[in-house]
Coordinates of C-alpha atoms in Angstrom, one line a residue:
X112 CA -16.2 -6.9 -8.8
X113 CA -13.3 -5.0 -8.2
X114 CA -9.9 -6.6 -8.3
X115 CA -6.5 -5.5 -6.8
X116 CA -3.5 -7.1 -8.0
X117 CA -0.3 -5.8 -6.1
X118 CA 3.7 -6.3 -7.3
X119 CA 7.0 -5.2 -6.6
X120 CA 7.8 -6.7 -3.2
X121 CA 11.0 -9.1 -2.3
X122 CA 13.9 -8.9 -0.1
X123 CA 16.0 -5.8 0.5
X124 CA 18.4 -4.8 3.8
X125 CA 17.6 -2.5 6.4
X126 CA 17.6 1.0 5.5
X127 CA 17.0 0.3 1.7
X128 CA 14.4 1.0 -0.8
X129 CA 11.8 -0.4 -3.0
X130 CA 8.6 0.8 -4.7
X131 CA 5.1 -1.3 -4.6
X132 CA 2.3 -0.9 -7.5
X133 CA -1.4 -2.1 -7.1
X134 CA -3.2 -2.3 -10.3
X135 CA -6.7 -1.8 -9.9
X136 CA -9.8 -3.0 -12.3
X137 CA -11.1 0.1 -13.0
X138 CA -10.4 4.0 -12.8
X139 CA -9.3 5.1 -9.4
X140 CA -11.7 7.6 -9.7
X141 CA -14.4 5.3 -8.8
X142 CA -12.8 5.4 -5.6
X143 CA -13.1 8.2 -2.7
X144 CA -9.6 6.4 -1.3
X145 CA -7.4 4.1 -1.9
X146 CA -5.0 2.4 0.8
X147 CA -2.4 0.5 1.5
X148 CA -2.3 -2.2 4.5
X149 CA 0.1 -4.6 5.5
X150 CA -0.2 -7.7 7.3
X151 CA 3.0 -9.4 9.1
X152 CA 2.9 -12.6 10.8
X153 CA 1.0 -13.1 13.2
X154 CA -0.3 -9.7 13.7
X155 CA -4.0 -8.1 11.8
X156 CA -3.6 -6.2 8.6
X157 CA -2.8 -2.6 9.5
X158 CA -3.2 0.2 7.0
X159 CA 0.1 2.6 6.0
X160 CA -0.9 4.9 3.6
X161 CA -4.1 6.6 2.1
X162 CA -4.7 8.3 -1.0
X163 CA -7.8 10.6 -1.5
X164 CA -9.6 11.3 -4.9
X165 CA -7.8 14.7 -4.9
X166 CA -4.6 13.3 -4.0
X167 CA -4.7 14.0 0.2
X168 CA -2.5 11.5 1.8
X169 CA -2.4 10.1 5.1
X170 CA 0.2 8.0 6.9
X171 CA 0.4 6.5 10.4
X172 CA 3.1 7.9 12.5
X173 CA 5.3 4.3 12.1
X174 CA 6.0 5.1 8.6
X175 CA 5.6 9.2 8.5
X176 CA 8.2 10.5 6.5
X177 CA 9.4 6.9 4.6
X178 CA 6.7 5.9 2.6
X179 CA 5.0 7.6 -0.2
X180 CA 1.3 6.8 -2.1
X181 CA 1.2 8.0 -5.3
X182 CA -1.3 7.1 -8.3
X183 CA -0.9 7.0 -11.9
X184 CA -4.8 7.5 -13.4
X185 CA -4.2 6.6 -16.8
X186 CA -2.6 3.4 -15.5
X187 CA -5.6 3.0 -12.6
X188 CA -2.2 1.8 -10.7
X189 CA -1.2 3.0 -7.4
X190 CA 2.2 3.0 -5.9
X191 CA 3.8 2.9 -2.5
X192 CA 6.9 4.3 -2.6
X193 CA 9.2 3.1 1.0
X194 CA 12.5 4.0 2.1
X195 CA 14.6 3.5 4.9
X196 CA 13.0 0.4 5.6
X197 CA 12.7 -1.1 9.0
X198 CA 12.9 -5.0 9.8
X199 CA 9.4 -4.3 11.6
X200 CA 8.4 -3.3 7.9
X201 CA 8.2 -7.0 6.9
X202 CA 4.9 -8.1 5.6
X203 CA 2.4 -8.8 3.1
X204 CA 1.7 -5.7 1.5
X205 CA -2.0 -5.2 -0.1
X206 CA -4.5 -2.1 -1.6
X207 CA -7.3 -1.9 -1.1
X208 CA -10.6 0.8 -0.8
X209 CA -11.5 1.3 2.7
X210 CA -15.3 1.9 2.2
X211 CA -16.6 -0.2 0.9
X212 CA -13.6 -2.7 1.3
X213 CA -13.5 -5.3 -2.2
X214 CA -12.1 -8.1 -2.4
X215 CA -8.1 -9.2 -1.1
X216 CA -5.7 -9.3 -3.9
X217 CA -2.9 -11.6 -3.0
X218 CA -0.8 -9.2 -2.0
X219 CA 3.3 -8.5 -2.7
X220 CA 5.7 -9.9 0.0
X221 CA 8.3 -7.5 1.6
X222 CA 10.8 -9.1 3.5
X223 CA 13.7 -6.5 5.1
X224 CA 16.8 -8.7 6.6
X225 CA 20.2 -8.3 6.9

């Protein structure tokens, strides 16, 4: 079984930074992609970044051009970098593969407030 276990969230104002790692269980070649999704309140998880074996990314157009997926294969860790964070950016933040999906880590809180 494949774990996930995420880090790095916490509390930072609007238009700051901060960087989120996912360690997985094993290589991240094992996996065709890797994503991140967040989940606020209320709302379904909704992915935010993707990460292809040969390093193609893919972002939805709410966080184009602020956040960053990067991997580090000798760590099997993979990293979402975010800037100029939004107060709609507040969430649980989890990676995961998309196909076949594994199990849920527990996921790193973010929380942007003034």
């Amino acid at each position: 079984q494949v774990q996930f276990v995420e880090s790095g969230g916490g509390l930072v104002h609007p238009g700051g930074s901060m960087t989120l790692s996912c360690a997985a269980s094993r290589t991240l070649f094992s996996f065709s992609i890797i994503a991140w999704y967040r989940q606020a309140p209320g709302k379904q998880r909704e992915w935010v970044a993707t990460i292809s074996r040969d390093q193609h990314t893919n972002y939805p157009h709410s966080v184009k051009d602020r956040f960053a997926i990067s991997t580090d294969n000798a760590k099997n860790t993979v990293y979402l970098q975010m800037n100029n964070l939004k107060l709609e950016d507040t969430a649980v933040y989890y990676c995961n593969s998309p196909a076949p999906v594994y199990q849920w880590g527990q996921g790193t809180q973010v929380t942007v407030s003034s």
